[in-house]
Amino acid sequence: MSLTLSVDGERWRAHLRSVAETHPGLVPVLKGNGYGFTVGRLARKSGWLGVDTVAVGTYDELPHVATRFDGDLLVLTPWRPFGAALEVDPALARRVVHTVGRTHDLADLLEAQPDARFVLERLTSMQRHGLSARDLWATGRMLQDHPGVRLEGIALHLPLAQGSHLGEVDRLMNDVVAAELPTHTVYVSHLTDAELEQLRASYADYEIRPRIGTSLWLGARDALRVTATVLDVHEVERGDSFGYRSRTAPKSGHLLVVSGGTAHGIGLEAPTGDQGLRARAATLARGGLDAVGFVRSPFSIDGKQRLFAEPPHMQASMLFLPSGARVPEVGEQVDVRVRYTATAFDRVVIS
Amino acid sequence: MTPGPSGTLLSVREISESEHLALIRSRSSASFLQTPAWGRVKAEWRRESLGWFEGEQLVGAALVLYRQLPKVKRYLAYLPEGPLLDWDTEDLAAWLAPMAAHLQRRGAFGVRMGPPVVTRRWTAAVVKDGIADPAVHRLGELPPTGRDATGARVVAQLRELGWRPQVAEGGFAAGQPQYVFQVPLVDADGKPRTEDDVLAGMNQLWRRNIKKAAKAGVEVSVSEDLEAFHDLYLHTAQRDHFTPRPLAYFRTMRDALAAEDPDRFRLWAAHHEGDLVAATIAIRVGTHAWYSYGASSTEKRDVRGSNAVQWAMIRDALAAGAAVYDLRGITDTLDADDPHVGLIQFKAGTGGEAVEYAGEWDLPLNRALYAAFDLYMRRR
């Protein structure tokens, strides 16, 4: 009765292995819903991959990972002198690597925990978190007065590739050199393999550690399949009413009740990241359909995407199947197209 | 005026050549391209000695060459391998803003300079391995033996202040080379190295050739005979396919540099049984010694006059207390097929290191004129 993510384990593991082998120093990113797999499962998988460090998004995610992975835990959200950052389980303190994005936060962090391990994040063109070049230099000078501190590296969080990143990376790396920091480790994200290779070549005196999430866990798309279960089937004639809102059927056919609803993230429109005109037009069109009739659902039967008969419920959805189409049996599996990072699966089955 | 590094104001004004020279002498070294004498060598351009003042104290200097645009009375202000200022500052704007304002008042539409700061270094051994490795094409693909934080801060600040790096295609562009080869003559602690130590740093071929020249009876001495140098230099130009400079250029250079300081300019000649087999020009400013121009005969190559004359220049630089022996420009190519790689191999044979400078940077002062000039330079 579940929304299920089925994984072709052999292919998936082969992909994970190959990413790890071609990306020495890999830091797997496990955050949010764990890319659909849950962070706990990805933590165990990271241990299996043999990496020494994983990255989580927030301090609140630490407990889900800490018991399933033995190595270091890098927190991507910058440390702030308030909230969950101050409530880290003392038993974990030695394994946690904080991210520092403001000069005065570093002073506060060291005051709260003099032996804290941390990376310094350099602000990139993302303009999200991090230190400016001059902040980084100032921090470098500050660290010269604290020879004992545990600076573990520099972090660069780059935007998704739009052309080459190398110009920006080169400028950022120059700022790192200028800061004279007592570390030669740099954590980077979102570089293509070719860009990483170039960076490693020209900064071979630095240890470049790629932080990878999506292309690691979801990189082998054809090893992943999402299915829902047909829970019930009802024949309807034109004009029959059904559902919470007593809608009427526009023509004869079948109503299908399938597993998967709003609790899983089904039917919630997440921005696709596709900026094309077509994609935006499609979003508009879907909104328009809602007012006059049925909306396209992410469920497909025999390769054809089917319409929602009414808005999805918490754990199930109702689809409309016009007459003429093959009617699936109760218990049959149907395919669902989802955004993995926005879906909570009931079951993840790895073969 | 802008606030200076210590909170005071820095101002810029023209200074006399003697003030300029006094500032250079107060420092351990400066590029010879920044000496007042070099302005005399480049007589086709208007020149100016500039001084930076903190209050009444002279704290920096530059030789500015004004290169006129065709047809208009506007100039590119060019500061080759300069200016001479406190590059270690994190407030470069305090130095550069009053300079730019001054140059603009003098009719400059743009400024070009080559900050004399090092950004990266590679030892000769690393360079040699890079040439041998077919996967490596450029110096930048090799891990440097050292990076310089001061250089990196200069580069970051120039970008911040709107200066534009001039990318030298293939290494030898119109300006001064960004990559050079240098033999340090002092150790890491600043103590002078011995001749034996420098010799031991050279590769086997160089040591063998130096010995071979001595055995063959090559005699190296300081010479006054500029004509003889120039004859051999013309011969070299023809053989190696470069455009030679006229004898008058070298006369001006010798006269101007020697007038400034008797140690600035030195002509060296290597003779074998009365024949001139190699001749070179050495230049020194303070603790920095350069190998500037060289010529060699095609006959009698086996007596290794070139190696002998280089060794004599290195020994002379050591004796004069120099800290660096500079063989000047190399390209950044490490491709075994590139014709420039032979030059790098020759220079790397002396030991020492390939050195990357911050390169040349432009600041447009008049956007329209600068854009026109930039376009003209690209199409040339």
XYZ file of C-alpha atoms in Angstrom:
731
model
C 0.000 0.000 0.000
C 2.957 2.250 -0.308
C 4.704 4.796 -2.439
C 7.888 2.885 -3.106
C 11.323 3.786 -4.336
C 12.852 0.661 -5.854
C 16.549 0.704 -6.423
C 18.493 -1.591 -8.693
C 21.054 -2.109 -5.991
C 23.821 -3.479 -8.140
C 23.718 -0.586 -10.590
C 23.278 1.989 -7.859
C 26.205 0.719 -5.807
C 28.379 0.481 -8.917
C 27.583 4.125 -9.641
C 28.347 5.174 -6.050
C 31.647 3.322 -6.170
C 32.625 4.881 -9.467
C 31.850 8.402 -8.216
C 33.926 7.747 -5.101
C 36.806 6.349 -7.129
C 36.845 9.221 -9.597
C 36.452 11.859 -6.866
C 39.146 11.326 -4.271
C 38.424 13.163 -1.052
C 34.689 12.881 -1.719
C 32.392 14.308 0.933
C 28.887 12.906 0.360
C 26.131 15.378 1.125
C 23.211 13.900 3.079
C 20.571 16.442 3.895
C 16.865 17.161 3.917
C 14.949 14.056 2.932
C 18.202 12.345 2.006
C 17.413 12.743 -1.685
C 14.426 10.445 -1.083
C 16.542 7.732 0.558
C 16.516 9.304 4.066
C 19.671 10.671 5.637
C 20.008 7.642 7.873
C 20.273 5.269 4.941
C 22.724 7.541 3.131
C 24.826 7.744 6.309
C 25.169 3.953 6.336
C 25.890 3.934 2.629
C 28.615 6.547 3.129
C 30.231 4.277 5.684
C 30.079 1.452 3.163
C 31.747 3.747 0.577
C 34.610 4.274 3.012
C 34.637 8.070 3.098
C 35.977 9.805 6.203
C 33.563 12.746 6.225
C 29.942 13.374 5.337
C 28.109 16.691 5.123
C 24.699 17.348 6.618
C 22.581 20.413 5.995
C 21.610 21.384 9.524
C 22.529 20.718 13.138
C 19.137 19.068 13.598
C 20.124 16.388 11.108
C 23.169 15.325 13.106
C 21.404 12.764 15.359
C 20.047 10.925 12.293
C 23.529 10.474 10.920
C 25.791 10.227 13.934
C 24.771 6.721 14.982
C 24.971 5.329 11.451
C 28.283 6.784 10.298
C 31.519 6.770 12.296
C 33.495 9.568 10.651
C 33.474 13.345 10.691
C 30.274 15.322 10.318
C 30.486 18.575 8.400
C 27.509 20.881 8.948
C 26.824 23.014 5.877
C 24.624 25.659 7.498
C 26.957 28.278 8.943
C 27.386 28.315 12.709
C 25.514 31.069 14.471
C 25.668 32.022 18.136
C 22.086 30.850 18.658
C 19.768 27.905 18.086
C 20.570 24.295 17.349
C 24.277 25.007 16.805
C 24.638 25.544 20.556
C 22.819 22.326 21.419
C 25.129 19.808 19.790
C 25.387 16.626 21.854
C 28.729 16.922 23.694
C 29.413 13.318 22.719
C 29.495 14.443 19.094
C 31.515 17.610 19.583
C 34.794 15.994 18.516
C 33.332 14.719 15.248
C 31.447 17.826 14.176
C 33.073 20.268 11.760
C 31.356 23.655 11.822
C 31.072 26.064 8.923
C 31.975 29.639 9.783
C 30.728 32.407 7.517
C 31.194 35.575 9.576
C 34.360 36.783 11.277
C 32.692 37.546 14.592
C 31.011 34.127 14.589
C 34.467 32.577 14.699
C 35.320 34.504 17.849
C 32.031 33.399 19.431
C 32.487 29.793 18.353
C 35.997 29.626 19.789
C 34.761 31.144 23.002
C 31.965 28.567 23.246
C 34.227 25.686 22.259
C 37.961 26.504 22.102
C 38.792 23.182 20.426
C 35.996 23.437 17.838
C 36.795 22.094 14.401
C 35.656 24.358 11.571
C 35.922 25.354 7.935
C 35.794 28.937 6.692
C 33.260 29.530 3.968
C 34.216 32.046 1.287
C 31.293 33.980 -0.163
C 30.825 33.118 -3.837
C 28.710 34.638 -6.590
C 25.830 32.736 -4.957
C 25.795 35.485 -2.307
C 24.409 33.054 0.227
C 26.773 32.682 3.154
C 30.426 33.363 3.674
C 33.351 35.674 4.134
C 34.478 38.326 1.672
C 38.113 38.311 0.520
C 39.052 40.917 3.104
C 37.108 39.081 5.836
C 39.093 35.987 4.942
C 42.395 37.879 5.220
C 41.322 39.380 8.537
C 40.398 35.909 9.757
C 43.772 34.616 8.575
C 45.496 37.265 10.696
C 43.241 36.455 13.655
C 44.155 32.761 13.367
C 47.856 33.564 13.439
C 47.281 34.660 17.040
C 45.555 31.341 17.846
C 48.056 28.714 16.710
C 46.102 25.895 18.360
C 42.813 26.266 16.515
C 41.448 23.464 14.389
C 40.845 25.012 10.986
C 39.996 22.099 8.704
C 39.673 23.899 5.396
C 37.985 26.449 3.211
C 34.530 25.918 1.757
C 33.335 27.184 -1.605
C 29.685 26.784 -2.532
C 29.328 27.594 -6.210
C 26.171 28.170 -8.206
C 25.046 25.571 -10.720
C 27.177 25.718 -13.821
C 26.366 28.478 -16.246
C 29.415 28.368 -18.402
C 32.736 27.739 -16.744
C 33.321 28.237 -13.046
C 37.068 28.301 -13.396
C 37.401 32.078 -13.612
C 35.500 32.495 -10.370
C 37.262 29.584 -8.684
C 40.616 31.039 -9.669
C 39.730 34.408 -8.130
C 38.421 32.718 -4.982
C 41.509 30.532 -4.687
C 43.691 33.620 -5.065
C 41.871 35.080 -2.048
C 42.575 31.861 -0.159
C 46.295 32.073 -0.968
C 46.274 35.735 0.076
C 44.806 34.869 3.486
C 47.836 32.719 4.488
C 45.644 30.247 6.333
C 47.092 27.268 8.178
C 45.230 24.820 5.938
C 45.519 23.590 2.385
C 42.168 21.828 2.182
C 39.371 23.236 0.045
C 35.830 21.862 -0.035
C 34.053 22.658 -3.317
C 30.661 21.894 -4.740
C 29.073 21.986 -8.183
C 32.175 21.776 -10.313
C 32.045 19.589 -13.401
C 34.535 16.738 -13.493
C 36.604 18.615 -16.081
C 36.645 21.741 -13.898
C 37.642 19.689 -10.854
C 40.477 18.127 -12.793
C 41.806 21.522 -13.872
C 41.504 22.856 -10.348
C 43.381 19.865 -8.941
C 46.128 20.359 -11.517
C 46.729 24.050 -10.879
C 46.241 23.737 -7.115
C 47.945 20.402 -6.638
C 49.481 21.858 -3.468
C 45.938 22.059 -2.068
C 43.704 19.147 -1.188
C 40.520 19.646 -3.183
C 37.555 17.833 -1.618
C 34.397 17.692 -3.734
C 31.108 17.895 -1.833
C 28.567 15.941 -3.872
C 24.883 15.229 -3.285
C 22.602 14.973 -6.293
C 25.030 13.545 -8.832
C 26.197 10.967 -6.283
C 22.897 9.668 -4.914
C 20.688 10.369 -7.918
C 23.313 10.175 -10.653
C 22.197 6.753 -11.898
C 18.567 7.652 -12.650
C 17.873 4.463 -14.557
C 18.645 2.451 -11.437
C 15.731 4.139 -9.665
C 12.039 3.468 -10.082
C 9.158 5.012 -8.165
C 5.845 3.170 -8.011
C 2.464 3.500 -6.343
C -0.029 0.707 -5.690
C -3.514 0.604 -7.148
C -5.712 0.372 -4.048
C -9.183 0.450 -5.582
C -10.965 0.777 -8.929
C -14.525 2.103 -9.496
C -16.425 2.275 -12.738
C -18.218 5.617 -13.314
C -20.689 6.926 -15.867
C -20.867 10.495 -17.097
C -22.483 12.648 -14.411
C -21.748 10.297 -11.479
C -20.503 12.192 -8.490
C -17.487 11.157 -6.440
C -14.868 12.313 -4.006
C -14.598 14.752 -1.094
C -15.980 17.568 -3.200
C -18.661 15.597 -4.998
C -17.332 16.366 -8.411
C -19.046 14.719 -11.364
C -17.435 12.555 -13.988
C -17.178 14.355 -17.339
C -17.527 11.092 -19.234
C -17.612 7.394 -18.543
C -14.509 5.591 -17.356
C -12.874 4.444 -14.127
C -11.734 6.059 -10.934
C -8.466 4.700 -9.612
C -7.411 5.101 -6.004
C -3.627 4.861 -5.796
C -1.170 5.180 -2.933
C 0.790 8.405 -2.696
C -0.572 11.793 -1.636
C 0.321 15.135 -0.172
C 2.054 13.480 2.780
C 4.563 12.085 0.323
C 4.880 15.324 -1.566
C 2.633 14.163 -4.403
C 0.712 16.954 -6.080
C 2.802 19.641 -4.476
C 4.323 21.736 -7.169
C 8.039 22.202 -6.462
C 9.893 24.618 -8.721
C 11.628 22.420 -11.267
C 14.600 24.670 -11.743
C 13.848 24.538 -15.447
C 13.882 28.157 -16.547
C 12.885 27.558 -20.171
C 9.901 29.308 -21.699
C 8.227 25.968 -22.348
C 8.552 24.921 -18.734
C 7.071 28.174 -17.523
C 4.221 27.944 -20.035
C 3.525 24.386 -18.877
C 3.297 25.529 -15.256
C 0.801 28.194 -16.266
C -1.218 25.714 -18.280
C -1.412 23.319 -15.349
C -2.707 26.087 -13.136
C -5.327 26.902 -15.749
C -6.541 23.325 -16.031
C -7.214 23.265 -12.336
C -10.044 25.775 -12.735
C -11.913 24.043 -15.534
C -11.340 20.349 -15.108
C -8.813 17.685 -14.251
C -5.138 18.293 -13.626
C -2.344 16.154 -14.961
C -0.972 13.846 -12.283
C 2.555 12.429 -11.952
C 1.123 8.878 -12.129
C 1.337 7.041 -15.417
C -0.316 3.826 -16.500
C 0.994 1.877 -19.491
C 3.303 4.766 -20.238
C 0.558 7.406 -20.324
C 0.362 10.126 -17.740
C -3.120 10.212 -16.145
C -5.267 13.038 -14.723
C -6.108 13.623 -11.084
C -9.841 13.150 -10.605
C -9.598 15.492 -7.619
C -6.755 17.077 -5.660
C -4.583 14.455 -3.943
C -5.324 13.416 -0.359
C -2.854 12.925 2.416
C -1.836 9.369 1.572
C -3.741 8.487 -1.598
C -4.717 10.058 -4.869
C -7.739 9.588 -7.111
C -7.090 9.329 -10.855
C -9.519 9.340 -13.776
C -9.137 6.714 -16.458
C -11.358 7.340 -19.513
C -13.147 4.351 -21.004
C -11.205 2.502 -23.599
C -7.982 2.408 -21.600
C -6.813 -0.799 -19.972
C -7.989 -0.885 -16.363
C -5.273 -2.007 -13.968
C -5.947 -4.572 -11.272
C -6.048 -3.717 -7.596
C -2.569 -4.386 -6.274
C -0.861 -3.477 -9.534
C 2.100 -1.085 -9.469
C 1.987 2.119 -11.487
C 4.875 4.464 -12.256
C 5.173 7.880 -10.591
C 7.386 10.739 -11.643
C 8.622 12.674 -8.594
C 11.241 15.117 -7.490
C 13.382 12.972 -5.259
C 14.436 15.848 -3.024
C 10.787 16.703 -2.312
C 9.331 13.232 -1.852
C 8.946 11.124 1.257
C 8.716 7.480 0.256
C 6.949 4.910 2.423
C 9.434 2.286 1.446
C 12.818 2.240 -0.146
C 13.637 -1.181 -1.531
C 17.209 -1.732 -2.570
C 17.864 -4.997 -4.357
C 44.425 62.542 -1.762
C 43.338 59.364 -0.065
C 44.055 58.120 3.443
C 47.418 56.402 3.670
C 48.226 53.086 5.299
C 49.033 54.678 8.607
C 46.034 56.955 8.502
C 47.964 59.862 6.987
C 47.461 61.026 3.428
C 49.572 59.949 0.495
C 50.137 62.438 -2.276
C 51.821 62.076 -5.635
C 53.884 64.631 -7.496
C 56.732 64.809 -9.964
C 60.171 64.464 -8.427
C 63.664 65.110 -9.727
C 65.795 62.299 -11.092
C 68.125 62.635 -8.140
C 65.280 62.243 -5.638
C 64.066 59.274 -7.634
C 67.504 57.686 -7.604
C 67.894 58.358 -3.908
C 64.700 56.440 -3.191
C 65.859 53.488 -5.329
C 69.191 53.459 -3.472
C 67.385 53.420 -0.142
C 65.753 50.105 -1.133
C 67.550 46.812 -1.556
C 66.564 46.779 -5.206
C 64.206 47.894 -7.967
C 63.664 46.835 -11.541
C 66.167 48.465 -13.889
C 63.118 49.424 -15.979
C 62.144 51.727 -13.120
C 65.394 53.677 -12.950
C 65.563 57.249 -14.255
C 68.289 56.011 -16.612
C 65.850 53.658 -18.306
C 63.694 56.654 -19.171
C 66.684 57.988 -21.122
C 67.021 54.697 -22.974
C 63.387 54.984 -24.042
C 63.957 58.473 -25.372
C 61.115 58.282 -27.898
C 58.636 58.592 -25.018
C 57.995 61.441 -22.616
C 59.088 60.376 -19.163
C 58.398 61.475 -15.643
C 59.775 60.537 -12.262
C 56.898 60.271 -9.811
C 57.102 60.351 -6.058
C 54.687 59.298 -3.323
C 54.796 61.430 -0.213
C 53.568 60.754 3.247
C 53.689 64.278 4.582
C 57.052 65.511 3.336
C 58.661 62.077 3.307
C 59.262 60.346 -0.009
C 57.930 56.784 0.400
C 57.571 55.502 -3.182
C 58.644 56.258 -6.727
C 57.942 55.384 -10.327
C 59.330 55.908 -13.778
C 56.389 56.746 -16.031
C 56.747 56.469 -19.802
C 54.046 58.334 -21.680
C 53.244 56.589 -24.946
C 51.283 58.840 -27.253
C 48.202 57.688 -29.144
C 48.486 58.240 -32.880
C 47.204 61.699 -33.837
C 45.843 62.763 -30.397
C 47.688 64.307 -27.517
C 46.620 61.592 -25.120
C 48.887 58.992 -23.575
C 49.121 55.541 -22.134
C 51.073 55.997 -18.920
C 53.338 52.958 -18.716
C 55.177 51.917 -15.558
C 57.226 48.885 -16.629
C 57.893 46.515 -13.693
C 56.752 49.233 -11.350
C 55.965 51.294 -9.454
C 58.197 50.979 -6.432
C 55.892 51.181 -3.433
C 54.814 49.231 -0.372
C 53.067 46.342 -2.126
C 52.524 44.579 1.181
C 49.739 47.022 2.010
C 46.117 45.991 2.243
C 45.181 49.526 1.238
C 46.528 49.661 -2.279
C 43.857 52.196 -3.214
C 45.621 54.747 -1.015
C 48.669 54.450 -3.277
C 47.046 53.963 -6.654
C 44.196 56.486 -6.534
C 46.388 59.611 -6.227
C 48.709 58.178 -8.880
C 45.821 57.678 -11.322
C 44.536 61.202 -10.638
C 47.986 62.658 -11.294
C 48.464 60.707 -14.522
C 45.039 61.731 -15.756
C 45.931 65.381 -15.196
C 49.008 64.743 -17.335
C 46.881 63.583 -20.259
C 46.824 59.827 -19.720
C 43.767 57.953 -20.996
C 44.927 54.807 -19.237
C 47.650 53.380 -17.001
C 49.592 50.179 -17.492
C 51.862 48.826 -14.794
C 53.602 45.601 -13.837
C 53.641 45.304 -10.051
C 57.021 43.838 -9.092
C 55.434 41.183 -6.895
C 55.865 37.436 -7.219
C 52.815 35.180 -7.162
C 54.234 31.670 -7.694
C 57.571 29.837 -7.994
C 58.600 26.436 -9.369
C 62.011 24.888 -8.836
C 64.110 23.859 -11.842
C 63.510 20.203 -10.941
C 59.727 20.659 -11.098
C 60.057 22.490 -14.429
C 62.228 19.682 -15.791
C 59.696 17.024 -14.748
C 56.925 19.118 -16.299
C 58.688 19.239 -19.649
C 59.224 15.475 -19.514
C 55.533 14.844 -18.736
C 53.493 14.878 -21.968
C 50.293 15.563 -20.006
C 51.634 18.908 -18.776
C 51.481 21.848 -21.167
C 51.865 24.936 -19.001
C 53.641 25.937 -15.826
C 50.293 26.670 -14.178
C 49.375 22.992 -14.421
C 52.225 22.107 -12.079
C 51.954 22.523 -8.342
C 54.080 25.531 -7.479
C 56.933 25.073 -5.036
C 55.788 28.264 -3.407
C 52.934 30.726 -3.506
C 53.258 34.293 -2.353
C 50.452 35.693 -0.213
C 51.547 39.289 -0.796
C 51.317 38.733 -4.540
C 47.882 37.164 -4.147
C 46.675 40.137 -2.102
C 47.958 42.532 -4.761
C 46.123 40.603 -7.482
C 42.900 40.531 -5.439
C 43.102 44.266 -4.739
C 43.839 45.209 -8.338
C 40.722 43.320 -9.421
C 38.753 45.013 -6.669
C 39.991 48.427 -7.829
C 39.006 47.919 -11.459
C 42.434 47.166 -12.927
C 42.412 44.685 -15.799
C 44.980 41.926 -16.181
C 46.706 41.935 -19.555
C 46.822 38.327 -20.646
C 50.003 37.656 -22.519
C 49.185 35.137 -25.229
C 51.977 32.618 -25.415
C 53.997 34.444 -22.799
C 55.867 37.043 -24.878
C 53.426 39.870 -25.466
C 54.199 43.504 -26.151
C 54.848 44.148 -22.471
C 57.295 42.719 -19.972
C 57.308 38.972 -19.387
C 55.158 37.649 -16.559
C 57.340 34.555 -16.184
C 61.074 34.752 -15.626
C 63.819 32.407 -14.521
C 65.905 33.339 -11.505
C 68.791 31.822 -9.604
C 68.660 32.793 -5.938
C 72.103 33.820 -4.727
C 71.164 33.763 -1.070
C 69.748 30.852 0.914
C 66.409 30.729 2.703
C 67.868 32.673 5.649
C 69.220 35.390 3.374
C 72.832 34.221 3.751
C 74.932 34.472 0.561
C 75.433 31.158 -1.221
C 78.911 30.024 -2.196
C 80.084 29.580 -5.782
C 80.329 25.843 -5.152
C 76.765 25.733 -3.904
C 75.437 27.605 -6.951
C 77.469 25.371 -9.253
C 76.153 22.265 -7.505
C 72.614 23.496 -8.143
C 73.179 23.472 -11.899
C 72.400 20.434 -13.972
C 75.145 18.102 -15.099
C 75.204 19.474 -18.643
C 75.797 23.020 -17.419
C 78.586 21.958 -15.062
C 80.173 19.879 -17.766
C 79.973 22.730 -20.275
C 81.466 25.238 -17.845
C 84.366 22.842 -17.246
C 84.675 22.156 -20.945
C 84.946 25.874 -21.771
C 87.679 26.345 -19.185
C 89.569 23.341 -20.491
C 89.250 24.573 -24.085
C 90.835 27.838 -23.007
C 87.811 30.126 -23.262
C 88.614 33.433 -21.584
C 85.834 35.587 -20.192
C 86.367 39.230 -19.381
C 84.573 42.522 -19.021
C 84.734 44.352 -22.328
C 84.309 47.882 -23.631
C 83.874 46.804 -27.225
C 80.172 47.375 -27.878
C 80.697 47.194 -31.656
C 82.101 43.684 -31.401
C 79.135 42.663 -29.223
C 76.747 44.175 -31.750
C 78.328 42.393 -34.725
C 77.927 39.050 -32.959
C 74.399 40.010 -31.881
C 73.425 40.738 -35.516
C 74.794 37.330 -36.444
C 72.733 35.707 -33.656
C 69.601 37.570 -34.752
C 69.958 36.257 -38.265
C 70.500 32.698 -37.057
C 67.709 32.695 -34.470
C 65.261 34.790 -36.533
C 64.606 37.786 -34.308
C 64.684 41.490 -35.181
C 67.880 43.042 -33.833
C 68.118 46.464 -32.218
C 70.535 48.984 -33.736
C 73.943 49.676 -32.218
C 72.774 53.153 -31.211
C 70.224 51.587 -28.834
C 72.942 49.759 -26.940
C 75.156 52.865 -26.880
C 72.338 54.877 -25.325
C 71.637 52.080 -22.882
C 75.267 51.816 -21.781
C 75.747 55.554 -21.503
C 72.526 56.155 -19.595
C 72.911 53.242 -17.178
C 76.621 53.785 -16.587
C 76.071 57.468 -15.897
C 73.587 56.596 -13.172
C 75.801 54.045 -11.476
C 79.083 52.543 -12.664
C 77.849 49.066 -11.669
C 74.588 49.214 -13.597
C 75.829 48.069 -16.976
C 78.520 45.525 -17.741
C 79.460 44.035 -21.086
C 80.977 40.567 -20.986
C 82.944 38.824 -23.724
C 84.087 35.218 -24.083
C 87.064 34.691 -26.406
C 88.556 31.499 -27.699
C 91.995 31.835 -29.314
C 91.231 35.432 -30.135
C 87.750 34.788 -31.544
C 84.713 36.297 -29.835
C 82.441 33.269 -29.215
C 79.890 34.795 -26.850
C 79.018 38.234 -25.496
C 76.408 39.376 -23.008
C 75.075 42.432 -21.237
C 74.565 42.283 -17.475
C 72.610 44.846 -15.502
C 72.424 45.262 -11.746
C 70.349 47.447 -9.463
C 71.188 46.888 -5.811
C 70.828 43.203 -5.010
C 69.134 42.253 -8.273
C 71.371 41.211 -11.201
C 70.011 40.562 -14.687
C 71.272 38.816 -17.753
C 69.861 41.193 -20.321
C 71.102 40.578 -23.870
C 73.212 37.769 -25.261
C 74.960 36.845 -28.483
C 76.886 33.774 -29.548
C 78.818 32.576 -32.559
C 77.690 29.671 -34.708
C 81.308 28.567 -35.149
C 83.076 26.937 -32.212
C 79.857 26.112 -30.349
C 81.673 23.147 -28.827
C 83.893 25.395 -26.694
C 80.712 26.435 -24.794
C 81.324 30.182 -24.649
C 77.700 30.851 -23.647
C 77.938 28.710 -20.523
C 81.276 30.253 -19.634
C 80.030 33.811 -19.915
C 76.899 33.039 -17.863
C 79.025 31.524 -15.108
C 81.246 34.606 -15.107
C 78.188 36.846 -14.744
C 76.822 34.718 -11.904
C 80.161 34.824 -10.062
C 80.334 38.563 -10.559
C 76.793 38.980 -9.200
C 77.715 36.833 -6.183
C 80.838 38.918 -5.575
C 78.764 42.113 -5.775
C 76.481 40.786 -3.028
C 73.455 40.270 -5.260
C 70.568 38.203 -3.917
C 69.092 37.209 -7.283
C 70.541 36.377 -10.675
C 67.726 36.939 -13.139
C 67.783 35.329 -16.588
C 64.629 37.244 -17.483
C 61.729 36.083 -19.617
C 60.510 32.591 -20.253
C 57.139 31.574 -21.634
C 54.869 29.439 -19.474
C 54.850 26.622 -22.023
C 56.198 23.225 -21.046
C 55.278 21.536 -24.322
C 58.260 19.606 -25.559
C 57.251 20.556 -29.141
C 57.042 24.290 -28.501
C 60.066 26.164 -29.901
C 60.189 28.291 -26.712
C 60.819 25.260 -24.529
C 64.503 25.196 -25.509
C 64.945 28.596 -23.889
C 63.333 27.373 -20.672
C 65.479 24.250 -20.676
C 68.629 26.341 -21.136
C 67.700 28.677 -18.291
C 66.451 25.881 -16.017
C 69.837 24.213 -16.405
C 71.278 26.927 -14.147
C 69.193 25.584 -11.232
C 67.061 28.136 -9.479
C 63.394 28.638 -10.168
C 60.749 29.741 -12.609
C 59.028 32.780 -11.135
C 55.593 34.143 -11.917
C 54.974 37.839 -11.367
C 51.563 39.473 -10.994
C 51.773 40.471 -14.658
C 50.799 43.712 -16.346
C 47.537 45.475 -15.433
C 45.657 48.318 -17.058
C 43.436 50.961 -15.526
C 41.282 52.801 -18.077
C 40.973 56.505 -17.198
C 39.067 57.574 -20.282
C 36.771 54.690 -21.203
C 36.234 55.645 -24.852
C 39.891 56.306 -25.655
C 40.994 53.238 -23.720
C 38.510 51.050 -25.615
C 39.792 52.423 -28.932
C 43.386 51.785 -27.878
C 42.540 48.283 -26.674
C 40.915 47.466 -30.013
C 43.910 48.883 -31.887
C 46.315 46.726 -29.832
C 44.246 43.592 -30.414
C 44.163 44.085 -34.170
C 47.825 44.890 -34.447
